[in-house]
Amino acid sequence: MKISIKETQNPTIIKFEFPDFITQNESFEFKNIDEAKNSPLAQQLFYLPFVKTVYISGNFIAIERFSIVDWNDVKDAVAEQIEEYVKSGGKILIEDTSKPSKTALTVYGETTPNPATLKFVVSRRLTKTAVEFKNIDETAPSPLAKELFQFPFVKEVFIDENYISVTKYEVATWEEITIEIRTFIKEYIENGGTVIDETLVVADTKQEKQQIKNFDNLDTTSQQIINILEEYVKPAVAADGGNILFDSYDENEKRVKVILQGSCNGCPSSTFTLKNGIENMLKDMLNDPAIIVEALNA
């Protein structure tokens, strides 16, 4: 057995691919040795001081490293260690007998304020990272999104937490295609298809800006705006199958620029929501009546 080493678009994560599947219809993520009690191999990997997270899915093990090493210095040794472990009969995963019996997956459609977008809610968590796909060329991290673009009426796909927002072209009506899409998503996930490979998700610059390491470098007003959007606005737009990201704040113009995703992008009511909802909220909470909110892609 030979392990193949594959780089990912995230420089801290390397994939170690097996010639055959090592898990069926399940994915695992271990943040520390205690979480990895059902994976003796993952536990062994955590004895390496640079291992931050271990992912096991399909035919690969992906490892996220701490910054104390460079992958070029250690990846060959890690691959060799994994090979030797498996050759000696070591277990990659052991069955968790405490897990409840498998429950049926449910998928249902919800309308959104955008008549071109329908939200398909799944009774299972799909991703930790919201990802938007404008076309099939962008779908490398999501085999599911790639398959959805095979339908000629699918224009855009947005995936977040436990739902998939699909935006259609005008060529079809929701009455004609809703059951077809819902059935496809349900069967795809039940058959073990990958929804999102988090190791391939490229961090969006707008999403990065809202992470702690970049958040701390922003001015105070920008930080306050992000906090308001995160706490008060995002939950509401997520309920409608969309997302909002902070882009910038111009102190001189008092102008807040945002990015709309999912059902919010192209929604006929988005301008009303921005002006009468988000803009008024920011004016009130920042105590600044001059605040203006503008969507870069509305």
PDB file of N, CA, C and O in Angstrom, residues 175-247:
ATOM      1  N   GLU A 175     -42.344  25.066  -9.311  1.00  0.00           N
ATOM      2  CA  GLU A 175     -43.331  23.990  -9.308  1.00  0.00           C
ATOM      3  C   GLU A 175     -42.849  22.804 -10.150  1.00  0.00           C
ATOM      4  O   GLU A 175     -43.155  21.644  -9.851  1.00  0.00           O
ATOM      5  N   GLU A 176     -42.079  23.100 -11.185  1.00  0.00           N
ATOM      6  CA  GLU A 176     -41.611  22.056 -12.090  1.00  0.00           C
ATOM      7  C   GLU A 176     -40.379  21.307 -11.566  1.00  0.00           C
ATOM      8  O   GLU A 176     -40.190  20.127 -11.876  1.00  0.00           O
ATOM      9  N   ILE A 177     -39.544  21.994 -10.771  1.00  0.00           N
ATOM     10  CA  ILE A 177     -38.230  21.417 -10.463  1.00  0.00           C
ATOM     11  C   ILE A 177     -37.948  21.164  -8.981  1.00  0.00           C
ATOM     12  O   ILE A 177     -36.957  20.516  -8.655  1.00  0.00           O
ATOM     13  N   THR A 178     -38.796  21.651  -8.079  1.00  0.00           N
ATOM     14  CA  THR A 178     -38.497  21.525  -6.642  1.00  0.00           C
ATOM     15  C   THR A 178     -38.346  20.065  -6.212  1.00  0.00           C
ATOM     16  O   THR A 178     -37.380  19.707  -5.536  1.00  0.00           O
ATOM     17  N   ILE A 179     -39.289  19.226  -6.590  1.00  0.00           N
ATOM     18  CA  ILE A 179     -39.231  17.816  -6.174  1.00  0.00           C
ATOM     19  C   ILE A 179     -37.986  17.145  -6.735  1.00  0.00           C
ATOM     20  O   ILE A 179     -37.312  16.361  -6.050  1.00  0.00           O
ATOM     21  N   GLU A 180     -37.627  17.476  -7.975  1.00  0.00           N
ATOM     22  CA  GLU A 180     -36.454  16.874  -8.605  1.00  0.00           C
ATOM     23  C   GLU A 180     -35.178  17.240  -7.848  1.00  0.00           C
ATOM     24  O   GLU A 180     -34.333  16.369  -7.571  1.00  0.00           O
ATOM     25  N   ILE A 181     -35.024  18.503  -7.484  1.00  0.00           N
ATOM     26  CA  ILE A 181     -33.822  18.934  -6.764  1.00  0.00           C
ATOM     27  C   ILE A 181     -33.806  18.353  -5.360  1.00  0.00           C
ATOM     28  O   ILE A 181     -32.775  17.863  -4.881  1.00  0.00           O
ATOM     29  N   ARG A 182     -34.939  18.417  -4.668  1.00  0.00           N
ATOM     30  CA  ARG A 182     -35.001  17.895  -3.298  1.00  0.00           C
ATOM     31  C   ARG A 182     -34.651  16.410  -3.268  1.00  0.00           C
ATOM     32  O   ARG A 182     -33.868  15.960  -2.417  1.00  0.00           O
ATOM     33  N   THR A 183     -35.203  15.642  -4.186  1.00  0.00           N
ATOM     34  CA  THR A 183     -34.932  14.206  -4.244  1.00  0.00           C
ATOM     35  C   THR A 183     -33.464  13.944  -4.546  1.00  0.00           C
ATOM     36  O   THR A 183     -32.830  13.061  -3.945  1.00  0.00           O
ATOM     37  N   PHE A 184     -32.902  14.735  -5.465  1.00  0.00           N
ATOM     38  CA  PHE A 184     -31.496  14.543  -5.822  1.00  0.00           C
ATOM     39  C   PHE A 184     -30.593  14.804  -4.614  1.00  0.00           C
ATOM     40  O   PHE A 184     -29.691  14.008  -4.312  1.00  0.00           O
ATOM     41  N   ILE A 185     -30.821  15.917  -3.902  1.00  0.00           N
ATOM     42  CA  ILE A 185     -29.992  16.257  -2.738  1.00  0.00           C
ATOM     43  C   ILE A 185     -30.103  15.166  -1.678  1.00  0.00           C
ATOM     44  O   ILE A 185     -29.096  14.727  -1.101  1.00  0.00           O
ATOM     45  N   LYS A 186     -31.312  14.716  -1.400  1.00  0.00           N
ATOM     46  CA  LYS A 186     -31.543  13.689  -0.376  1.00  0.00           C
ATOM     47  C   LYS A 186     -30.796  12.395  -0.723  1.00  0.00           C
ATOM     48  O   LYS A 186     -30.065  11.846   0.105  1.00  0.00           O
ATOM     49  N   GLU A 187     -30.956  11.919  -1.960  1.00  0.00           N
ATOM     50  CA  GLU A 187     -30.320  10.666  -2.351  1.00  0.00           C
ATOM     51  C   GLU A 187     -28.802  10.811  -2.427  1.00  0.00           C
ATOM     52  O   GLU A 187     -28.060   9.883  -2.069  1.00  0.00           O
ATOM     53  N   TYR A 188     -28.331  11.968  -2.856  1.00  0.00           N
ATOM     54  CA  TYR A 188     -26.886  12.200  -2.957  1.00  0.00           C
ATOM     55  C   TYR A 188     -26.229  12.092  -1.580  1.00  0.00           C
ATOM     56  O   TYR A 188     -25.212  11.409  -1.411  1.00  0.00           O
ATOM     57  N   ILE A 189     -26.815  12.738  -0.582  1.00  0.00           N
ATOM     58  CA  ILE A 189     -26.237  12.728   0.766  1.00  0.00           C
ATOM     59  C   ILE A 189     -26.397  11.349   1.405  1.00  0.00           C
ATOM     60  O   ILE A 189     -25.474  10.838   2.047  1.00  0.00           O
ATOM     61  N   GLU A 190     -27.568  10.728   1.241  1.00  0.00           N
ATOM     62  CA  GLU A 190     -27.796   9.398   1.829  1.00  0.00           C
ATOM     63  C   GLU A 190     -26.838   8.358   1.256  1.00  0.00           C
ATOM     64  O   GLU A 190     -26.446   7.420   1.952  1.00  0.00           O
ATOM     65  N   ASN A 191     -26.419   8.534   0.016  1.00  0.00           N
ATOM     66  CA  ASN A 191     -25.504   7.587  -0.624  1.00  0.00           C
ATOM     67  C   ASN A 191     -24.039   7.889  -0.328  1.00  0.00           C
ATOM     68  O   ASN A 191     -23.141   7.278  -0.914  1.00  0.00           O
ATOM     69  N   GLY A 192     -23.797   8.845   0.581  1.00  0.00           N
ATOM     70  CA  GLY A 192     -22.435   9.112   1.019  1.00  0.00           C
ATOM     71  C   GLY A 192     -21.683  10.134   0.188  1.00  0.00           C
ATOM     72  O   GLY A 192     -20.464  10.268   0.332  1.00  0.00           O
ATOM     73  N   GLY A 193     -22.382  10.858  -0.674  1.00  0.00           N
ATOM     74  CA  GLY A 193     -21.714  11.879  -1.476  1.00  0.00           C
ATOM     75  C   GLY A 193     -21.161  13.003  -0.616  1.00  0.00           C
ATOM     76  O   GLY A 193     -21.734  13.357   0.422  1.00  0.00           O
ATOM     77  N   THR A 194     -20.030  13.567  -1.032  1.00  0.00           N
ATOM     78  CA  THR A 194     -19.403  14.661  -0.289  1.00  0.00           C
ATOM     79  C   THR A 194     -20.095  15.979  -0.609  1.00  0.00           C
ATOM     80  O   THR A 194     -20.223  16.358  -1.778  1.00  0.00           O
ATOM     81  N   VAL A 195     -20.555  16.666   0.428  1.00  0.00           N
ATOM     82  CA  VAL A 195     -21.184  17.974   0.241  1.00  0.00           C
ATOM     83  C   VAL A 195     -20.117  19.045   0.127  1.00  0.00           C
ATOM     84  O   VAL A 195     -20.051  19.808  -0.840  1.00  0.00           O
ATOM     85  N   ILE A 196     -19.239  19.115   1.137  1.00  0.00           N
ATOM     86  CA  ILE A 196     -18.142  20.087   1.155  1.00  0.00           C
ATOM     87  C   ILE A 196     -16.882  19.387   1.653  1.00  0.00           C
ATOM     88  O   ILE A 196     -16.896  18.733   2.688  1.00  0.00           O
ATOM     89  N   ASP A 197     -15.798  19.534   0.930  1.00  0.00           N
ATOM     90  CA  ASP A 197     -14.485  19.116   1.418  1.00  0.00           C
ATOM     91  C   ASP A 197     -13.827  20.366   1.993  1.00  0.00           C
ATOM     92  O   ASP A 197     -13.319  21.213   1.276  1.00  0.00           O
ATOM     93  N   GLU A 198     -13.905  20.480   3.325  1.00  0.00           N
ATOM     94  CA  GLU A 198     -13.450  21.723   3.978  1.00  0.00           C
ATOM     95  C   GLU A 198     -11.969  21.999   3.739  1.00  0.00           C
ATOM     96  O   GLU A 198     -11.521  23.129   3.830  1.00  0.00           O
ATOM     97  N   THR A 199     -11.202  20.955   3.401  1.00  0.00           N
ATOM     98  CA  THR A 199      -9.772  21.162   3.165  1.00  0.00           C
ATOM     99  C   THR A 199      -9.516  21.904   1.858  1.00  0.00           C
ATOM    100  O   THR A 199      -8.413  22.397   1.634  1.00  0.00           O
ATOM    101  N   LEU A 200     -10.529  21.959   0.992  1.00  0.00           N
ATOM    102  CA  LEU A 200     -10.354  22.625  -0.296  1.00  0.00           C
ATOM    103  C   LEU A 200     -10.997  24.001  -0.357  1.00  0.00           C
ATOM    104  O   LEU A 200     -10.893  24.695  -1.360  1.00  0.00           O
ATOM    105  N   VAL A 201     -11.671  24.381   0.729  1.00  0.00           N
ATOM    106  CA  VAL A 201     -12.332  25.683   0.740  1.00  0.00           C
ATOM    107  C   VAL A 201     -11.286  26.777   0.874  1.00  0.00           C
ATOM    108  O   VAL A 201     -10.502  26.790   1.820  1.00  0.00           O
ATOM    109  N   VAL A 202     -11.264  27.676  -0.094  1.00  0.00           N
ATOM    110  CA  VAL A 202     -10.341  28.807  -0.044  1.00  0.00           C
ATOM    111  C   VAL A 202     -11.014  29.913   0.761  1.00  0.00           C
ATOM    112  O   VAL A 202     -12.125  30.332   0.444  1.00  0.00           O
ATOM    113  N   ALA A 203     -10.349  30.371   1.799  1.00  0.00           N
ATOM    114  CA  ALA A 203     -10.924  31.414   2.657  1.00  0.00           C
ATOM    115  C   ALA A 203     -11.177  32.680   1.843  1.00  0.00           C
ATOM    116  O   ALA A 203     -10.279  33.221   1.211  1.00  0.00           O
ATOM    117  N   ASP A 204     -12.428  33.108   1.818  1.00  0.00           N
ATOM    118  CA  ASP A 204     -12.780  34.341   1.131  1.00  0.00           C
ATOM    119  C   ASP A 204     -12.169  35.522   1.869  1.00  0.00           C
ATOM    120  O   ASP A 204     -12.167  35.578   3.094  1.00  0.00           O
ATOM    121  N   THR A 205     -11.657  36.488   1.116  1.00  0.00           N
ATOM    122  CA  THR A 205     -11.008  37.642   1.757  1.00  0.00           C
ATOM    123  C   THR A 205     -11.987  38.394   2.647  1.00  0.00           C
ATOM    124  O   THR A 205     -11.595  38.970   3.661  1.00  0.00           O
ATOM    125  N   LYS A 206     -13.255  38.394   2.282  1.00  0.00           N
ATOM    126  CA  LYS A 206     -14.250  39.090   3.100  1.00  0.00           C
ATOM    127  C   LYS A 206     -14.510  38.297   4.385  1.00  0.00           C
ATOM    128  O   LYS A 206     -14.676  38.874   5.452  1.00  0.00           O
ATOM    129  N   GLN A 207     -14.521  36.967   4.276  1.00  0.00           N
ATOM    130  CA  GLN A 207     -14.715  36.158   5.475  1.00  0.00           C
ATOM    131  C   GLN A 207     -13.493  36.236   6.374  1.00  0.00           C
ATOM    132  O   GLN A 207     -13.609  36.288   7.592  1.00  0.00           O
ATOM    133  N   GLU A 208     -12.296  36.262   5.756  1.00  0.00           N
ATOM    134  CA  GLU A 208     -11.065  36.365   6.549  1.00  0.00           C
ATOM    135  C   GLU A 208     -11.045  37.650   7.363  1.00  0.00           C
ATOM    136  O   GLU A 208     -10.565  37.678   8.492  1.00  0.00           O
ATOM    137  N   LYS A 209     -11.562  38.704   6.774  1.00  0.00           N
ATOM    138  CA  LYS A 209     -11.545  39.994   7.451  1.00  0.00           C
ATOM    139  C   LYS A 209     -12.283  39.929   8.782  1.00  0.00           C
ATOM    140  O   LYS A 209     -11.975  40.645   9.721  1.00  0.00           O
ATOM    141  N   GLN A 210     -13.263  39.030   8.843  1.00  0.00           N
ATOM    142  CA  GLN A 210     -14.068  38.944  10.052  1.00  0.00           C
ATOM    143  C   GLN A 210     -13.530  37.923  11.058  1.00  0.00           C
ATOM    144  O   GLN A 210     -14.113  37.729  12.108  1.00  0.00           O
ATOM    145  N   GLN A 211     -12.416  37.274  10.718  1.00  0.00           N
ATOM    146  CA  GLN A 211     -11.780  36.376  11.666  1.00  0.00           C
ATOM    147  C   GLN A 211     -10.945  37.176  12.662  1.00  0.00           C
ATOM    148  O   GLN A 211     -10.536  38.303  12.407  1.00  0.00           O
ATOM    149  N   ILE A 212     -10.660  36.564  13.787  1.00  0.00           N
ATOM    150  CA  ILE A 212     -10.013  37.286  14.887  1.00  0.00           C
ATOM    151  C   ILE A 212      -8.694  37.909  14.470  1.00  0.00           C
ATOM    152  O   ILE A 212      -8.412  39.065  14.777  1.00  0.00           O
ATOM    153  N   LYS A 213      -7.872  37.155  13.712  1.00  0.00           N
ATOM    154  CA  LYS A 213      -6.537  37.660  13.404  1.00  0.00           C
ATOM    155  C   LYS A 213      -6.593  38.923  12.560  1.00  0.00           C
ATOM    156  O   LYS A 213      -5.714  39.787  12.672  1.00  0.00           O
ATOM    157  N   ASN A 214      -7.613  39.074  11.707  1.00  0.00           N
ATOM    158  CA  ASN A 214      -7.757  40.281  10.910  1.00  0.00           C
ATOM    159  C   ASN A 214      -8.684  41.281  11.581  1.00  0.00           C
ATOM    160  O   ASN A 214      -8.521  42.486  11.416  1.00  0.00           O
ATOM    161  N   PHE A 215      -9.646  40.764  12.311  1.00  0.00           N
ATOM    162  CA  PHE A 215     -10.597  41.622  13.013  1.00  0.00           C
ATOM    163  C   PHE A 215      -9.872  42.609  13.921  1.00  0.00           C
ATOM    164  O   PHE A 215     -10.214  43.788  13.992  1.00  0.00           O
ATOM    165  N   ASP A 216      -8.844  42.131  14.612  1.00  0.00           N
ATOM    166  CA  ASP A 216      -8.121  42.979  15.556  1.00  0.00           C
ATOM    167  C   ASP A 216      -7.368  44.117  14.884  1.00  0.00           C
ATOM    168  O   ASP A 216      -6.990  45.097  15.540  1.00  0.00           O
ATOM    169  N   ASN A 217      -7.143  44.008  13.576  1.00  0.00           N
ATOM    170  CA  ASN A 217      -6.420  45.062  12.856  1.00  0.00           C
ATOM    171  C   ASN A 217      -7.337  46.141  12.301  1.00  0.00           C
ATOM    172  O   ASN A 217      -6.859  47.136  11.756  1.00  0.00           O
ATOM    173  N   LEU A 218      -8.652  45.943  12.429  1.00  0.00           N
ATOM    174  CA  LEU A 218      -9.596  46.919  11.900  1.00  0.00           C
ATOM    175  C   LEU A 218      -9.828  48.055  12.879  1.00  0.00           C
ATOM    176  O   LEU A 218      -9.566  47.931  14.083  1.00  0.00           O
ATOM    177  N   ASP A 219     -10.335  49.165  12.357  1.00  0.00           N
ATOM    178  CA  ASP A 219     -10.671  50.297  13.228  1.00  0.00           C
ATOM    179  C   ASP A 219     -11.878  49.930  14.086  1.00  0.00           C
ATOM    180  O   ASP A 219     -12.627  48.987  13.788  1.00  0.00           O
ATOM    181  N   THR A 220     -12.077  50.705  15.143  1.00  0.00           N
ATOM    182  CA  THR A 220     -13.119  50.387  16.120  1.00  0.00           C
ATOM    183  C   THR A 220     -14.509  50.354  15.509  1.00  0.00           C
ATOM    184  O   THR A 220     -15.309  49.456  15.801  1.00  0.00           O
ATOM    185  N   THR A 221     -14.814  51.315  14.648  1.00  0.00           N
ATOM    186  CA  THR A 221     -16.149  51.358  14.036  1.00  0.00           C
ATOM    187  C   THR A 221     -16.390  50.141  13.162  1.00  0.00           C
ATOM    188  O   THR A 221     -17.470  49.547  13.189  1.00  0.00           O
ATOM    189  N   SER A 222     -15.394  49.742  12.394  1.00  0.00           N
ATOM    190  CA  SER A 222     -15.534  48.547  11.550  1.00  0.00           C
ATOM    191  C   SER A 222     -15.782  47.313  12.410  1.00  0.00           C
ATOM    192  O   SER A 222     -16.605  46.453  12.069  1.00  0.00           O
ATOM    193  N   GLN A 223     -15.080  47.216  13.530  1.00  0.00           N
ATOM    194  CA  GLN A 223     -15.297  46.093  14.442  1.00  0.00           C
ATOM    195  C   GLN A 223     -16.724  46.094  14.992  1.00  0.00           C
ATOM    196  O   GLN A 223     -17.365  45.048  15.091  1.00  0.00           O
ATOM    197  N   GLN A 224     -17.211  47.293  15.336  1.00  0.00           N
ATOM    198  CA  GLN A 224     -18.579  47.403  15.854  1.00  0.00           C
ATOM    199  C   GLN A 224     -19.596  46.992  14.791  1.00  0.00           C
ATOM    200  O   GLN A 224     -20.570  46.285  15.084  1.00  0.00           O
ATOM    201  N   ILE A 225     -19.357  47.394  13.546  1.00  0.00           N
ATOM    202  CA  ILE A 225     -20.273  47.046  12.453  1.00  0.00           C
ATOM    203  C   ILE A 225     -20.306  45.542  12.251  1.00  0.00           C
ATOM    204  O   ILE A 225     -21.372  44.938  12.113  1.00  0.00           O
ATOM    205  N   ILE A 226     -19.131  44.905  12.243  1.00  0.00           N
ATOM    206  CA  ILE A 226     -19.070  43.454  12.075  1.00  0.00           C
ATOM    207  C   ILE A 226     -19.817  42.747  13.203  1.00  0.00           C
ATOM    208  O   ILE A 226     -20.573  41.795  12.972  1.00  0.00           O
ATOM    209  N   ASN A 227     -19.624  43.209  14.430  1.00  0.00           N
ATOM    210  CA  ASN A 227     -20.308  42.588  15.569  1.00  0.00           C
ATOM    211  C   ASN A 227     -21.822  42.700  15.438  1.00  0.00           C
ATOM    212  O   ASN A 227     -22.553  41.754  15.755  1.00  0.00           O
ATOM    213  N   ILE A 228     -22.296  43.855  14.970  1.00  0.00           N
ATOM    214  CA  ILE A 228     -23.742  44.051  14.789  1.00  0.00           C
ATOM    215  C   ILE A 228     -24.268  43.133  13.692  1.00  0.00           C
ATOM    216  O   ILE A 228     -25.304  42.486  13.840  1.00  0.00           O
ATOM    217  N   LEU A 229     -23.531  43.067  12.584  1.00  0.00           N
ATOM    218  CA  LEU A 229     -23.948  42.191  11.482  1.00  0.00           C
ATOM    219  C   LEU A 229     -23.988  40.730  11.934  1.00  0.00           C
ATOM    220  O   LEU A 229     -24.922  39.995  11.619  1.00  0.00           O
ATOM    221  N   GLU A 230     -22.957  40.307  12.676  1.00  0.00           N
ATOM    222  CA  GLU A 230     -22.877  38.918  13.122  1.00  0.00           C
ATOM    223  C   GLU A 230     -24.008  38.569  14.097  1.00  0.00           C
ATOM    224  O   GLU A 230     -24.599  37.487  14.013  1.00  0.00           O
ATOM    225  N   GLU A 231     -24.296  39.477  15.028  1.00  0.00           N
ATOM    226  CA  GLU A 231     -25.246  39.161  16.094  1.00  0.00           C
ATOM    227  C   GLU A 231     -26.700  39.375  15.694  1.00  0.00           C
ATOM    228  O   GLU A 231     -27.577  38.582  16.067  1.00  0.00           O
ATOM    229  N   TYR A 232     -26.961  40.425  14.922  1.00  0.00           N
ATOM    230  CA  TYR A 232     -28.351  40.794  14.657  1.00  0.00           C
ATOM    231  C   TYR A 232     -28.820  40.532  13.222  1.00  0.00           C
ATOM    232  O   TYR A 232     -29.992  40.248  13.005  1.00  0.00           O
ATOM    233  N   VAL A 233     -27.913  40.657  12.261  1.00  0.00           N
ATOM    234  CA  VAL A 233     -28.332  40.579  10.857  1.00  0.00           C
ATOM    235  C   VAL A 233     -28.179  39.173  10.281  1.00  0.00           C
ATOM    236  O   VAL A 233     -29.082  38.642   9.641  1.00  0.00           O
ATOM    237  N   LYS A 234     -27.010  38.551  10.506  1.00  0.00           N
ATOM    238  CA  LYS A 234     -26.750  37.246   9.893  1.00  0.00           C
ATOM    239  C   LYS A 234     -27.796  36.182  10.245  1.00  0.00           C
ATOM    240  O   LYS A 234     -28.218  35.419   9.367  1.00  0.00           O
ATOM    241  N   PRO A 235     -28.214  36.069  11.512  1.00  0.00           N
ATOM    242  CA  PRO A 235     -29.223  35.042  11.813  1.00  0.00           C
ATOM    243  C   PRO A 235     -30.513  35.240  11.012  1.00  0.00           C
ATOM    244  O   PRO A 235     -31.140  34.270  10.592  1.00  0.00           O
ATOM    245  N   ALA A 236     -30.884  36.503  10.792  1.00  0.00           N
ATOM    246  CA  ALA A 236     -32.120  36.787  10.057  1.00  0.00           C
ATOM    247  C   ALA A 236     -31.981  36.434   8.582  1.00  0.00           C
ATOM    248  O   ALA A 236     -32.866  35.798   7.996  1.00  0.00           O
ATOM    249  N   VAL A 237     -30.862  36.820   7.967  1.00  0.00           N
ATOM    250  CA  VAL A 237     -30.701  36.524   6.542  1.00  0.00           C
ATOM    251  C   VAL A 237     -30.441  35.030   6.319  1.00  0.00           C
ATOM    252  O   VAL A 237     -30.819  34.473   5.288  1.00  0.00           O
ATOM    253  N   ALA A 238     -29.803  34.361   7.297  1.00  0.00           N
ATOM    254  CA  ALA A 238     -29.596  32.916   7.180  1.00  0.00           C
ATOM    255  C   ALA A 238     -30.929  32.187   7.175  1.00  0.00           C
ATOM    256  O   ALA A 238     -31.105  31.181   6.470  1.00  0.00           O
ATOM    257  N   ALA A 239     -31.881  32.680   7.951  1.00  0.00           N
ATOM    258  CA  ALA A 239     -33.213  32.078   7.988  1.00  0.00           C
ATOM    259  C   ALA A 239     -33.879  32.159   6.622  1.00  0.00           C
ATOM    260  O   ALA A 239     -34.751  31.344   6.288  1.00  0.00           O
ATOM    261  N   ASP A 240     -33.477  33.140   5.824  1.00  0.00           N
ATOM    262  CA  ASP A 240     -34.014  33.310   4.476  1.00  0.00           C
ATOM    263  C   ASP A 240     -33.110  32.709   3.409  1.00  0.00           C
ATOM    264  O   ASP A 240     -33.278  32.965   2.212  1.00  0.00           O
ATOM    265  N   GLY A 241     -32.097  31.936   3.840  1.00  0.00           N
ATOM    266  CA  GLY A 241     -31.238  31.254   2.878  1.00  0.00           C
ATOM    267  C   GLY A 241     -30.115  32.096   2.319  1.00  0.00           C
ATOM    268  O   GLY A 241     -29.595  31.799   1.245  1.00  0.00           O
ATOM    269  N   GLY A 242     -29.723  33.135   3.047  1.00  0.00           N
ATOM    270  CA  GLY A 242     -28.668  34.012   2.535  1.00  0.00           C
ATOM    271  C   GLY A 242     -27.590  34.303   3.551  1.00  0.00           C
ATOM    272  O   GLY A 242     -27.544  33.722   4.627  1.00  0.00           O
ATOM    273  N   ASN A 243     -26.717  35.226   3.191  1.00  0.00           N
ATOM    274  CA  ASN A 243     -25.608  35.592   4.069  1.00  0.00           C
ATOM    275  C   ASN A 243     -25.185  37.017   3.729  1.00  0.00           C
ATOM    276  O   ASN A 243     -25.422  37.513   2.622  1.00  0.00           O
ATOM    277  N   ILE A 244     -24.553  37.684   4.685  1.00  0.00           N
ATOM    278  CA  ILE A 244     -24.050  39.032   4.475  1.00  0.00           C
ATOM    279  C   ILE A 244     -22.639  39.113   5.037  1.00  0.00           C
ATOM    280  O   ILE A 244     -22.364  38.594   6.121  1.00  0.00           O
ATOM    281  N   LEU A 245     -21.732  39.723   4.285  1.00  0.00           N
ATOM    282  CA  LEU A 245     -20.346  39.865   4.706  1.00  0.00           C
ATOM    283  C   LEU A 245     -19.952  41.342   4.701  1.00  0.00           C
ATOM    284  O   LEU A 245     -20.287  42.077   3.769  1.00  0.00           O
ATOM    285  N   PHE A 246     -19.229  41.757   5.710  1.00  0.00           N
ATOM    286  CA  PHE A 246     -18.690  43.116   5.763  1.00  0.00           C
ATOM    287  C   PHE A 246     -17.552  43.252   4.760  1.00  0.00           C
ATOM    288  O   PHE A 246     -16.686  42.388   4.673  1.00  0.00           O
ATOM    289  N   ASP A 247     -17.553  44.337   3.991  1.00  0.00           N
ATOM    290  CA  ASP A 247     -16.467  44.601   3.050  1.00  0.00           C
ATOM    291  C   ASP A 247     -15.574  45.731   3.551  1.00  0.00           C
ATOM    292  O   ASP A 247     -14.368  45.561   3.684  1.00  0.00           O
TER     293      ASP A 247
END
